[in-house]
Short mmCIF file of C-alpha atoms in Angstrom, two decimals:
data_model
loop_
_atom_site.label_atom_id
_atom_site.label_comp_id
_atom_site.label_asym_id
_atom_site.label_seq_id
_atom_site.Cartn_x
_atom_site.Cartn_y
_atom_site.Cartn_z
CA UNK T 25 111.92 135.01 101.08
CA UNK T 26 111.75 137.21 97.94
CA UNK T 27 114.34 139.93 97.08
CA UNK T 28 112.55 143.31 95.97
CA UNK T 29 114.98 145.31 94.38
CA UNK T 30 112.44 148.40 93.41
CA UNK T 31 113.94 150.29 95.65
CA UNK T 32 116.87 151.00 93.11
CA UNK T 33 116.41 153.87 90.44
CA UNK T 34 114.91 153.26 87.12
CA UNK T 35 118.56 154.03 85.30
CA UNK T 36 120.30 152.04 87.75
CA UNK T 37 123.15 149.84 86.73
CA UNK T 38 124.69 147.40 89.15
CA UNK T 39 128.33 148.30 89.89
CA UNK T 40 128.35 145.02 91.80
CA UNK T 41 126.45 141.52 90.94
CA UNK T 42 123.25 141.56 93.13
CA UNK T 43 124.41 137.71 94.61
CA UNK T 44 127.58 136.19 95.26
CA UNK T 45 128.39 133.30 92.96
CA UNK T 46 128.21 129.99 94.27
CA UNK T 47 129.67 127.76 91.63
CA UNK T 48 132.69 128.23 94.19
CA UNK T 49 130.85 127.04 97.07
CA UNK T 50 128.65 124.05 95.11
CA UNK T 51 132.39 122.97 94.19
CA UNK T 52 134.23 123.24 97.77
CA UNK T 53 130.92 121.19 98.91
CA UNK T 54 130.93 118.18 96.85
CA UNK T 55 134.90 118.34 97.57
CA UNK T 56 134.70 118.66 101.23
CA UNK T 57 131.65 116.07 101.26
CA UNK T 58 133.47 113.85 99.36
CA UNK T 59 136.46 114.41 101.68
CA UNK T 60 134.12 113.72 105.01
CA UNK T 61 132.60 110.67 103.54
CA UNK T 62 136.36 108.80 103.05
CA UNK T 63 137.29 110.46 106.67
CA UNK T 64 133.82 108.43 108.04
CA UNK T 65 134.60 105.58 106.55
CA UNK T 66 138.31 105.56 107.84
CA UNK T 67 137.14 106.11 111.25
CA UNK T 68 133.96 103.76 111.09
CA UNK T 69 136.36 100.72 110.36
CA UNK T 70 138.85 101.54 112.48
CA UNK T 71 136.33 101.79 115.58
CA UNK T 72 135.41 98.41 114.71
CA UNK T 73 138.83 97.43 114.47
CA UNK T 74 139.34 98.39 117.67
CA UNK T 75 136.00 96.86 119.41
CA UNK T 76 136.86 93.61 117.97
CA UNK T 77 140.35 93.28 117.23
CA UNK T 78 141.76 95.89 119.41
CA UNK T 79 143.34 97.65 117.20
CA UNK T 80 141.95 100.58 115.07
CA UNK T 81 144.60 99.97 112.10
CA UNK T 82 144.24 96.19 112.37
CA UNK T 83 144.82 94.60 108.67
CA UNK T 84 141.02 93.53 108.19
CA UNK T 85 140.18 96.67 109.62
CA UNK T 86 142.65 99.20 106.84
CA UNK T 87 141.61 96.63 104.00
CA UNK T 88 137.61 96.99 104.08
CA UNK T 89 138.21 100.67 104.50
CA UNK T 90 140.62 100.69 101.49
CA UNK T 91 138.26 98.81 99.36
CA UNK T 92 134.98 100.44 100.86
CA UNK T 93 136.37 104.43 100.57
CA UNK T 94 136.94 104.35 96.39
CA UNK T 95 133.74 102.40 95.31
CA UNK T 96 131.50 104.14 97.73
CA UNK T 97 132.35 107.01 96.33
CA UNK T 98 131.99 105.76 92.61
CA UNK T 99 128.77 104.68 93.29
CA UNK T 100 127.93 108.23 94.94
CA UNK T 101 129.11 110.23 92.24
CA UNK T 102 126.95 107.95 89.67
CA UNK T 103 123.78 108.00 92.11
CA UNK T 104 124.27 111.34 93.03
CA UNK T 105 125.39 111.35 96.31
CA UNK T 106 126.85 114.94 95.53
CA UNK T 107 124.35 117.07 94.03
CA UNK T 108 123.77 120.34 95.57
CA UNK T 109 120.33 120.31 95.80
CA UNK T 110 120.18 116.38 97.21
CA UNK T 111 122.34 118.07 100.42
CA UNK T 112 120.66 120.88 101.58
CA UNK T 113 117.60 118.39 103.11
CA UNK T 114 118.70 116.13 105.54
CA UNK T 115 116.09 113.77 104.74
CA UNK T 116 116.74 113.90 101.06
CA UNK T 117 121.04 113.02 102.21
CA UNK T 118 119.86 110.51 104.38
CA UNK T 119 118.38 108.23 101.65
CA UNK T 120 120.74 108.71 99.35
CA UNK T 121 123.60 108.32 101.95
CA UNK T 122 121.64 104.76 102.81
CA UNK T 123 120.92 103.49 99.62
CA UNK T 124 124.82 104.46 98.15
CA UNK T 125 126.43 102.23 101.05
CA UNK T 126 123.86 99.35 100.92
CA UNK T 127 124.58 99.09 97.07
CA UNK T 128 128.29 99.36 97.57
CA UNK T 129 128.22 97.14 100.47
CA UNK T 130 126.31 94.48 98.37
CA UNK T 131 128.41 94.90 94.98
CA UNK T 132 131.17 94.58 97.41
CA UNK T 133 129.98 91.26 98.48
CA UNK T 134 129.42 89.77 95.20
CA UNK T 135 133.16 90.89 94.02
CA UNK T 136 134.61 88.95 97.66
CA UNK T 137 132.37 86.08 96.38
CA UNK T 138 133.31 85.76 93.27
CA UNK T 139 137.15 86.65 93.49
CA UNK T 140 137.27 83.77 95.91
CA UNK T 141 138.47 86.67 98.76
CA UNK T 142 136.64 86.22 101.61
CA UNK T 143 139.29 84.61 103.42
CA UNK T 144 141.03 87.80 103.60
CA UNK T 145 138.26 89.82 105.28
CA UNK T 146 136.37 89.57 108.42
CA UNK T 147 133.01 89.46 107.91
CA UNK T 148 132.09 91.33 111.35
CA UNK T 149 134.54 94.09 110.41
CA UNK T 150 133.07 94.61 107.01
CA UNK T 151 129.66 94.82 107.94
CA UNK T 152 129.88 96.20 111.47
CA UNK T 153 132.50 98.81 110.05
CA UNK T 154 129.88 99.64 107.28
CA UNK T 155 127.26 100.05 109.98
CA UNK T 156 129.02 102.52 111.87
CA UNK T 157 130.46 104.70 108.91
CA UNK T 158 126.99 104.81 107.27
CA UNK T 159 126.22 106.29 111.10
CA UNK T 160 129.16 108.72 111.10
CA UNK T 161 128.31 109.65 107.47
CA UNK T 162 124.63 110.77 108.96
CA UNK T 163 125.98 112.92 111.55
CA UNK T 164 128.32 114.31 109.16
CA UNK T 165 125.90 115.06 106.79
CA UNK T 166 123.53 116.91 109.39
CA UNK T 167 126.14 118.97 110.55
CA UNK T 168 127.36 120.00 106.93
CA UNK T 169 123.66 120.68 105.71
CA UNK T 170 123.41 123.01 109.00
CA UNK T 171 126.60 124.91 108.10
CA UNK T 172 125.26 125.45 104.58
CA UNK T 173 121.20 126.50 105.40
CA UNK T 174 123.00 129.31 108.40
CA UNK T 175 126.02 130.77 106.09
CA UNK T 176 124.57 130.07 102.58
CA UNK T 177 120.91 130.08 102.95
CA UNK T 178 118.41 127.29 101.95
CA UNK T 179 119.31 127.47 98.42
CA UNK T 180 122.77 126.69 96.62
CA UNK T 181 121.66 128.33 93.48
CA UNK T 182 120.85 131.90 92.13
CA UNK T 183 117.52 131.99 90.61
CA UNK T 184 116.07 135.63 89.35
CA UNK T 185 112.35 136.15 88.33
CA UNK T 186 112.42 139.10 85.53
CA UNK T 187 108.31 140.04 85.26
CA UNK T 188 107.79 142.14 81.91
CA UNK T 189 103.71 142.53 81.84
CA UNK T 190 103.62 138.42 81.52
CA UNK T 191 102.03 135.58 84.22
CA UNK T 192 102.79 137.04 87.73
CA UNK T 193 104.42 134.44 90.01
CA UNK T 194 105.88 134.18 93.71
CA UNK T 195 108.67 132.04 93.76
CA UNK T 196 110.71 131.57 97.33
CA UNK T 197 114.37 132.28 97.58
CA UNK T 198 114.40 134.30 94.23
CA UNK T 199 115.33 138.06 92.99
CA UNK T 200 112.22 139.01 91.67
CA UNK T 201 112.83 141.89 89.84
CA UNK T 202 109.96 144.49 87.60
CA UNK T 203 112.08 145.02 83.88
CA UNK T 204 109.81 148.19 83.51
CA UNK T 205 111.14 149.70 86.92
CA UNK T 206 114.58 148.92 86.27
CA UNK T 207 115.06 149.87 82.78
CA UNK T 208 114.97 146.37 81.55
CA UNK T 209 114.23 145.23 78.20
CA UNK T 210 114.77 142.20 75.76
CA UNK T 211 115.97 144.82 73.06
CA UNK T 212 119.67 143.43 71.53
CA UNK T 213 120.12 146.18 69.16
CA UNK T 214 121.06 148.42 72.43
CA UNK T 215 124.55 147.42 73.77
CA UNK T 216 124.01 149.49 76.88
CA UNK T 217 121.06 147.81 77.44
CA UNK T 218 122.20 144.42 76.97
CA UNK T 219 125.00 145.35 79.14
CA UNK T 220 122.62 146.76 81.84
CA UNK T 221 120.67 143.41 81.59
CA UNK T 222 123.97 141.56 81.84
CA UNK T 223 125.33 142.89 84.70
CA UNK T 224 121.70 142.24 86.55
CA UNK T 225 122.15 138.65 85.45
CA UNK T 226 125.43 137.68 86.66
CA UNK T 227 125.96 135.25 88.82
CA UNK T 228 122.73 133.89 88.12
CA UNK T 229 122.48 129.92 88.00
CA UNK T 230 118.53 130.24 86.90
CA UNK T 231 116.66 133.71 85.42
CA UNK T 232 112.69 133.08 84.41
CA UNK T 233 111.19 135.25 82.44
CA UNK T 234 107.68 136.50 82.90
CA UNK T 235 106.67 138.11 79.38
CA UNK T 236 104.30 138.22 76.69
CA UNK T 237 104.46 134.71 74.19
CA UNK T 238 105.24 137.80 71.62
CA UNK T 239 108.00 138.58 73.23
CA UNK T 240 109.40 135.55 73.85
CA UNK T 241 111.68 135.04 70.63
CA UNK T 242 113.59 138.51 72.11
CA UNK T 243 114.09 137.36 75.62
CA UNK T 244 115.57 133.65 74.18
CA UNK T 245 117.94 135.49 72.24
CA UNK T 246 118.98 138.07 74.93
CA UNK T 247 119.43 134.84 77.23
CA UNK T 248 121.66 132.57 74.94
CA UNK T 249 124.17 135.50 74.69
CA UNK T 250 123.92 135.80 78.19
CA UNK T 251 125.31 132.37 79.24
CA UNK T 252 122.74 131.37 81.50
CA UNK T 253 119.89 128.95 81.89
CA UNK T 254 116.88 130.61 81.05
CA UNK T 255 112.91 129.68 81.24
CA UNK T 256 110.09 131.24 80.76
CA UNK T 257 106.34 130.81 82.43
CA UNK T 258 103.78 129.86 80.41
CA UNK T 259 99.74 129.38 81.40
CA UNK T 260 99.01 127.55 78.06
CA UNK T 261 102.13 124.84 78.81
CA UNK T 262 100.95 124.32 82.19
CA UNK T 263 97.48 124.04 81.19
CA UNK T 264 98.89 121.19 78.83
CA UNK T 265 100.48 119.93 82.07
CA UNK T 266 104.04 120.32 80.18
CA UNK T 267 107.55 118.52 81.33
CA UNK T 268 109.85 119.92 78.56
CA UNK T 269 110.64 120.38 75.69
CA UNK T 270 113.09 117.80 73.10
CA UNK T 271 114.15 119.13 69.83
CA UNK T 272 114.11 116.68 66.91
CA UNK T 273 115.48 117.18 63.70
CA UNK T 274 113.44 120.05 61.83
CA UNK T 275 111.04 119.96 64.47
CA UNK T 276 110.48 120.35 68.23
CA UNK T 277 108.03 118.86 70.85
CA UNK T 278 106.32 119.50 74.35
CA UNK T 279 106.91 116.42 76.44
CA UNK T 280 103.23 116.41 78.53
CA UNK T 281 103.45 112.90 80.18
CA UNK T 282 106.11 110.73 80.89
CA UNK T 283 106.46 107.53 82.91
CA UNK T 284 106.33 108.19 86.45
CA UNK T 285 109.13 105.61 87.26
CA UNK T 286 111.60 104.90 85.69
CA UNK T 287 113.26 101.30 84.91
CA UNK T 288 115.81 100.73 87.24
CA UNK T 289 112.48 101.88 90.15
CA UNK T 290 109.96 98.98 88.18
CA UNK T 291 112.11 96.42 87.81
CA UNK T 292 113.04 97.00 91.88
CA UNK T 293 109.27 97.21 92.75
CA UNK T 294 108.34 94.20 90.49
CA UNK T 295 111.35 92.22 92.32
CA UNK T 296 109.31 93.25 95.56
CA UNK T 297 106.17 92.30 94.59
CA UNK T 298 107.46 89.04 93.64
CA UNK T 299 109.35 87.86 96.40
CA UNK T 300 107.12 89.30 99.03
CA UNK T 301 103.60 87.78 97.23
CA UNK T 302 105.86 84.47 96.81
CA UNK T 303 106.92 84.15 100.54
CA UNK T 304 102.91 85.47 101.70
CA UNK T 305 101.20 82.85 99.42
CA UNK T 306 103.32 79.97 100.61
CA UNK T 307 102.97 80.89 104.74
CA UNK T 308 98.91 81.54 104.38
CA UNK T 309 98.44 78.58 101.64
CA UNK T 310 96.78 76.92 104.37
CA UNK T 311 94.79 80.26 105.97
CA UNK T 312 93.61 80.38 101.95
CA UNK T 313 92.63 76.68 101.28
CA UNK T 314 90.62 76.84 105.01
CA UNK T 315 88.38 79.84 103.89
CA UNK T 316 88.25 78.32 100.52
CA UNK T 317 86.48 75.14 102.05
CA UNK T 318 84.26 77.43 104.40
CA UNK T 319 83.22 79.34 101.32
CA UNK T 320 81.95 76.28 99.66
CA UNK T 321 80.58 74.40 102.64
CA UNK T 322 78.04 76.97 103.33
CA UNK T 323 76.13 77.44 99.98
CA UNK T 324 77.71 75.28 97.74
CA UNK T 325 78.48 78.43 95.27
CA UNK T 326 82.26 79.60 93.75
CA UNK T 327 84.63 80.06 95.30
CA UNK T 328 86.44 82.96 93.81
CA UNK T 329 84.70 86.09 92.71
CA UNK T 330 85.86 87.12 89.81
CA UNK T 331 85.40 90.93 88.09
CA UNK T 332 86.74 93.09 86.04
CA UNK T 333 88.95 96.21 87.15
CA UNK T 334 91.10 98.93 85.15
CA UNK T 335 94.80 98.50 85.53
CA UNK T 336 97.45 100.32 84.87
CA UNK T 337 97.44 102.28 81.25
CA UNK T 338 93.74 102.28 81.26
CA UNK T 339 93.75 98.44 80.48
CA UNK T 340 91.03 95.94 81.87
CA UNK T 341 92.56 93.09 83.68
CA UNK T 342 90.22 90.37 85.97
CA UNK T 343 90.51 90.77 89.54
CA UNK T 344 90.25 88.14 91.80
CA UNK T 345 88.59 88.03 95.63
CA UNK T 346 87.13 85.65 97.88
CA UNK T 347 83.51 85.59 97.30
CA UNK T 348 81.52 87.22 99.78
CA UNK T 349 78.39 87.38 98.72
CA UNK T 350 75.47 85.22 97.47
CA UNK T 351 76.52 84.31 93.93
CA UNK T 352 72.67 85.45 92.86
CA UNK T 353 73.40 88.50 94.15
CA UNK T 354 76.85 89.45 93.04
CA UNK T 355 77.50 92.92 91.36
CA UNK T 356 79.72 92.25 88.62
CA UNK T 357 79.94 95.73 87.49
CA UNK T 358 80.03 96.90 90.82
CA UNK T 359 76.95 99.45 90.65
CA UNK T 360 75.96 99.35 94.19
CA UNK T 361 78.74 99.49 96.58
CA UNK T 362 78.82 97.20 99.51
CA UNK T 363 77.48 98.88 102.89
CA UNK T 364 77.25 98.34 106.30
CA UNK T 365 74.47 95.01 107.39
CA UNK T 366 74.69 94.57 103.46
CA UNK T 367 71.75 91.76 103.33
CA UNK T 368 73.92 90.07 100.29
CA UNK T 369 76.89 89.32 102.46
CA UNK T 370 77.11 85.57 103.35
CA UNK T 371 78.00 84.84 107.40
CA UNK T 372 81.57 83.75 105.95
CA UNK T 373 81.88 86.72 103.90
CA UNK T 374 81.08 88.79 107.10
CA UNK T 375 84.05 87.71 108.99
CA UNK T 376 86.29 87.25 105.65
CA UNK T 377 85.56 91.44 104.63
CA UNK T 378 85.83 92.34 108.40
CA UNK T 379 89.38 91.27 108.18
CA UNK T 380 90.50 91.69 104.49
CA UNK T 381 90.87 88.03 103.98
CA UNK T 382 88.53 88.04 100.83
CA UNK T 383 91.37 89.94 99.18
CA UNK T 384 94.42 87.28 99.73
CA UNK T 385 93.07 85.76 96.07
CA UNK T 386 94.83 89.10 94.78
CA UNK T 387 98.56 88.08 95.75
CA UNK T 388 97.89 85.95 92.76
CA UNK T 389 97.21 89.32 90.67
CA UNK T 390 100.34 90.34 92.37
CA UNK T 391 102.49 87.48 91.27
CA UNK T 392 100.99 87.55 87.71
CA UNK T 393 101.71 91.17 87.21
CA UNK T 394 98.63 92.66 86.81
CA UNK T 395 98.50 94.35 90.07
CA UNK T 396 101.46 95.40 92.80
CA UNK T 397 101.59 95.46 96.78
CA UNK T 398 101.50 98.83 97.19
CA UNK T 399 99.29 101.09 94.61
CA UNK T 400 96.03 102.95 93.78
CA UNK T 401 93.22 100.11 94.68
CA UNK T 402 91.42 99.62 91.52
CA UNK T 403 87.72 100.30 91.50
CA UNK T 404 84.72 98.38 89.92
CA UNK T 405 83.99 100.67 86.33
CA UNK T 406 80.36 101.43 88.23
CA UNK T 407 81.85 102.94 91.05
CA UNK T 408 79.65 105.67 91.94
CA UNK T 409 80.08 108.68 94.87
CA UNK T 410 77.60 111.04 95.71
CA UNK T 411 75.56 109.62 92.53
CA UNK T 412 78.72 110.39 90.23
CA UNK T 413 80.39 107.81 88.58
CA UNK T 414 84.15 108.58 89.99
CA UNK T 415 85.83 110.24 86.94
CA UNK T 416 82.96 112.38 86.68
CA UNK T 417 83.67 114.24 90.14
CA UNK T 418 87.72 114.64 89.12
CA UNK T 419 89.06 114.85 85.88
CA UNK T 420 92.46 113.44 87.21
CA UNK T 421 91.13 110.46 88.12
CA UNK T 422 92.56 108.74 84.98
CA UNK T 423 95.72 109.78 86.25
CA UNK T 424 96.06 107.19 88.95
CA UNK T 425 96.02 104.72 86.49
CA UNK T 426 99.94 105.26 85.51
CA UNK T 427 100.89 102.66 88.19
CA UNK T 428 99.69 98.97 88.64
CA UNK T 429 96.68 98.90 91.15
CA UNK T 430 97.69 97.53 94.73
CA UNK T 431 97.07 95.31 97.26
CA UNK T 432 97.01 98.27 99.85
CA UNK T 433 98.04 101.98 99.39
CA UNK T 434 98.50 105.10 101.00
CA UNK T 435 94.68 105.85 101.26
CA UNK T 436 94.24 102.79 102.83
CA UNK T 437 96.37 103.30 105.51
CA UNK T 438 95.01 106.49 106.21
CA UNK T 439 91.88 105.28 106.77
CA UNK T 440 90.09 106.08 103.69
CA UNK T 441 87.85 102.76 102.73
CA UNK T 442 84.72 101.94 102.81
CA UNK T 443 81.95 102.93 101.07
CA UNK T 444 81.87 106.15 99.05
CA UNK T 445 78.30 107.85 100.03
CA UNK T 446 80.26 111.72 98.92
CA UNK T 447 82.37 112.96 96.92
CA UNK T 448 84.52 113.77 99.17
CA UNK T 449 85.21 110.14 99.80
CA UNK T 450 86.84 109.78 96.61
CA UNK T 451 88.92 113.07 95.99
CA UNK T 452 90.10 112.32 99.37
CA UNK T 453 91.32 108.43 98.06
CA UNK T 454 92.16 110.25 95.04
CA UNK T 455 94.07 113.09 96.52
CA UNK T 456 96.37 110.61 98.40
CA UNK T 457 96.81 108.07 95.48
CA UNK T 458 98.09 110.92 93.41
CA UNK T 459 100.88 111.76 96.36
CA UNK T 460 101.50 107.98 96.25
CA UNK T 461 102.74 108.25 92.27
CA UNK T 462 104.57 111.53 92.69
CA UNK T 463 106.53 110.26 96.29
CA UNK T 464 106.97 107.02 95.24
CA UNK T 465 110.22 105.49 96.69
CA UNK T 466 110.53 101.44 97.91
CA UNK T 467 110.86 102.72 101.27
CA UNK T 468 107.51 104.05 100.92
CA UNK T 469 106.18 100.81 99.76
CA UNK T 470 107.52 99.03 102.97
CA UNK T 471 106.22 101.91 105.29
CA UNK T 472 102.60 101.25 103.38
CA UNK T 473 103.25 97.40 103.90
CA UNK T 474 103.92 97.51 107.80
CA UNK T 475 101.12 100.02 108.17
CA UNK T 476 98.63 98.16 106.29
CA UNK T 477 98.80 95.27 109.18
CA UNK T 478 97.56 97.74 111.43
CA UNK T 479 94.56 98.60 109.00
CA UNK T 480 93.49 94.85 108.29
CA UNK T 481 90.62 95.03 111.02
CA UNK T 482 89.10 98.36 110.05
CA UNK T 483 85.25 100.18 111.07
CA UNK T 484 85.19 100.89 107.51
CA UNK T 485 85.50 97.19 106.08
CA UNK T 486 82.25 95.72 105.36
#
């Protein structure tokens, strides 16, 4: 919903701040959250104190809670558990709700272990107590987030949109207000102006500015001595595709790419790949050596088909697959896509595409690091679709390339394989792998993983 305040007079000078500030209520959440989240955990042990022991206030019951309640919240506070804008979506307080008491529950663990204290807990308690708190903590949590979205609205912060003859934007849940109608200007040799301006802006968490880049230098200085957070939209950053900006001694400079994950998220989806490609390649070692021997038996020809792909940063790496095809007739550069009745495909190399066996091979890619379990699939460089090689039908194609390739990814659970006969076949491969990168989150790598069993046997694998 956008506020349209041109109703008021072009002299018009707020007796009375256009929002109600909600630092006040931002603060009495977090408290009162933090409050609920000790109350659930009090409660949550003390039911299983109860079930098992028969008695709520039992001793293991009132010391896991007393350990549990202060580094739970620690770890919140640090993985923020308690921002505003993380507790107005449910599914946003969920996760984080989830992943705070699995890391507290686990550091937890490790201090028991290594203190030599796990005499002095019950085992059941602790993790049946944790169980139930993390469920209370969910209710909780959906109730709260209600409350907020019916008495506060959807947003907990003030943002105003100021457009003075600049880019013209829509922006939800926003005062958008015209400077010209209201009297408005960037001009700080005018105290009753900048008090006019001032009294628009308060309360105000967030104010954009929608000018001219000439006026610009104005509006930044009208802003500072304003107190607030103030941006301003610009085509020719977003063209540039823009993050921020970092100031540097005697200079300053536009951030335009960044990583899209940060360290703590590779090294925990490099410790996935690892385990998981460790624990596959020792339960189908023998699935592998069998169609290794089939794929020799019936020609006599390699048994690996080897070729090279682009990884992640734009950098070749060799891809490995079970060979498929007669080795006279194998596309190394990948120029002609394989198709349905494909009169190069081997019987073995039938049944072994039918079923995505010819890509086990890559769990080795997997373990070595050049390639992850879940990720854009990486294409042969002579890729075509709709006679186009791939980049030439999407200039963001390059962009999928800021991840390791996968194993399986979000197109390929949606169905999107096969051969690539339009365009349309890639931008819509494309279109998802891009969502991949900007959703990523390890549960969405094990929602990919179970899904892809269901995609093994597929119409489009040939």
């Amino acid at each position: 919903m956008n506020f349209q305040l041109n109703h008021l007079p072009l002299s018009a000078r707020p007796e009375r701040p256009l929002a109600p500030s909600l630092e006040q209520v931002r603060l009495r959440l977090v408290l009162g959250l933090m409050f609920l989240d000790i109350i659930t955990i009090v409660v949550g042990y003390g039911f299983t104190g109860l079930l098992y022991y028969g008695d709520p206030l039992s001793e293991y019951a009132a010391r896991s809670a007393m350990l549990m309640g202060p580094v739970f919240l620690v770890v919140g506070v640090q993985s923020g558990l308690y921002r505003p804008q993380i507790n107005t979506s449910f599914p946003r307080a969920a996760r984080k709700c989830i992943s705070t008491i699995a890391i507290a529950f686990v550091g937890l663990l490790f201090i028991m272990f290594y203190a030599k204290a796990s005499d002095n807990f019950s085992r059941v308690v602790f993790t049946f107590g944790s169980a139930f708190s993390l469920l209370l903590m969910l209710l909780s949590r959906s109730v709260v987030i209600s409350l907020v979205k019916r008495f506060v609205g959807p947003s907990l912060t003030n943002t105003m949109v100021i457009h003075d003859d600049g880019p013209s934007i829509d922006m939800k849940h926003a005062f958008c207000i015209d400077a010209a109608q209201h009297g408005l200007s960037p001009d700080a040799t005018d105290p009753l102006n900048l008090d006019r301006v001032g009294r628009y802006l308060q309360n105000m968490d967030r104010v954009i500015i929608c000018c001219r880049p000439e006026e610009r230098n104005r509006w930044a200085a009208l802003l500072r001595s304003a107190g607030v957070q103030g941006e301003f939209v610009s085509e020719s950053l977003r063209k540039l595709g823009a993050f921020e900006m970092k100031r540097e001694r005697g200079f300053s400079t536009i951030v335009v790419s960044t990583r899209p994950l940060g360290i703590r998220a590779r090294a925990t989806k490099r410790m996935l790949d690892v385990c998981l490609s460790s624990i596959a390649l020792l339960l189908l070692s023998p699935l592998i050596i069998i169609v290794a021997a089939l794929i020799k038996l019936e020609d006599g020809g390699a048994i690996l088909f080897r070729q090279q792909r682009m990884g992640r940063g734009n950098r070749f790496f060799w891809i490995y697959k079970f060979r498929s095809m007669r080795e006279a007739h194998s596309d190394a550069h990948g120029l002609r896509s394989a198709s349905r009745d494909d009169d190069r495909t081997t019987r073995i190399g039938k049944i072994i595409r039918r079923t995505s066996i010819d890509e086990l091979p890559q769990l080795f890619n997997v373990w070595r690091g050049d390639m992850s379990l879940v990720g854009p699939r990486p294409h042969a460089l002579g890729s075509q679709a709709g006679e186009k090689l791939f980049w030439e039908i999407d200039g963001r194609y390059w962009n999928r390339h800021v991840l390791k390739p996968g194993l399986t990814g979000l197109a390929q659970v949606r169905g999107f394989r096969g051969a690539t006969d339009q365009e349309r076949d890639l931008t819509d491969r494309l279109q998802a792998d891009l969502e991949y990168i900007s959703n990523w989150s390890l549960w969405l790598d094990l929602k990919i993983i179970v899904k892809t069993f269901g995609v093994l046997v597929h119409d489009n694998a040939f």
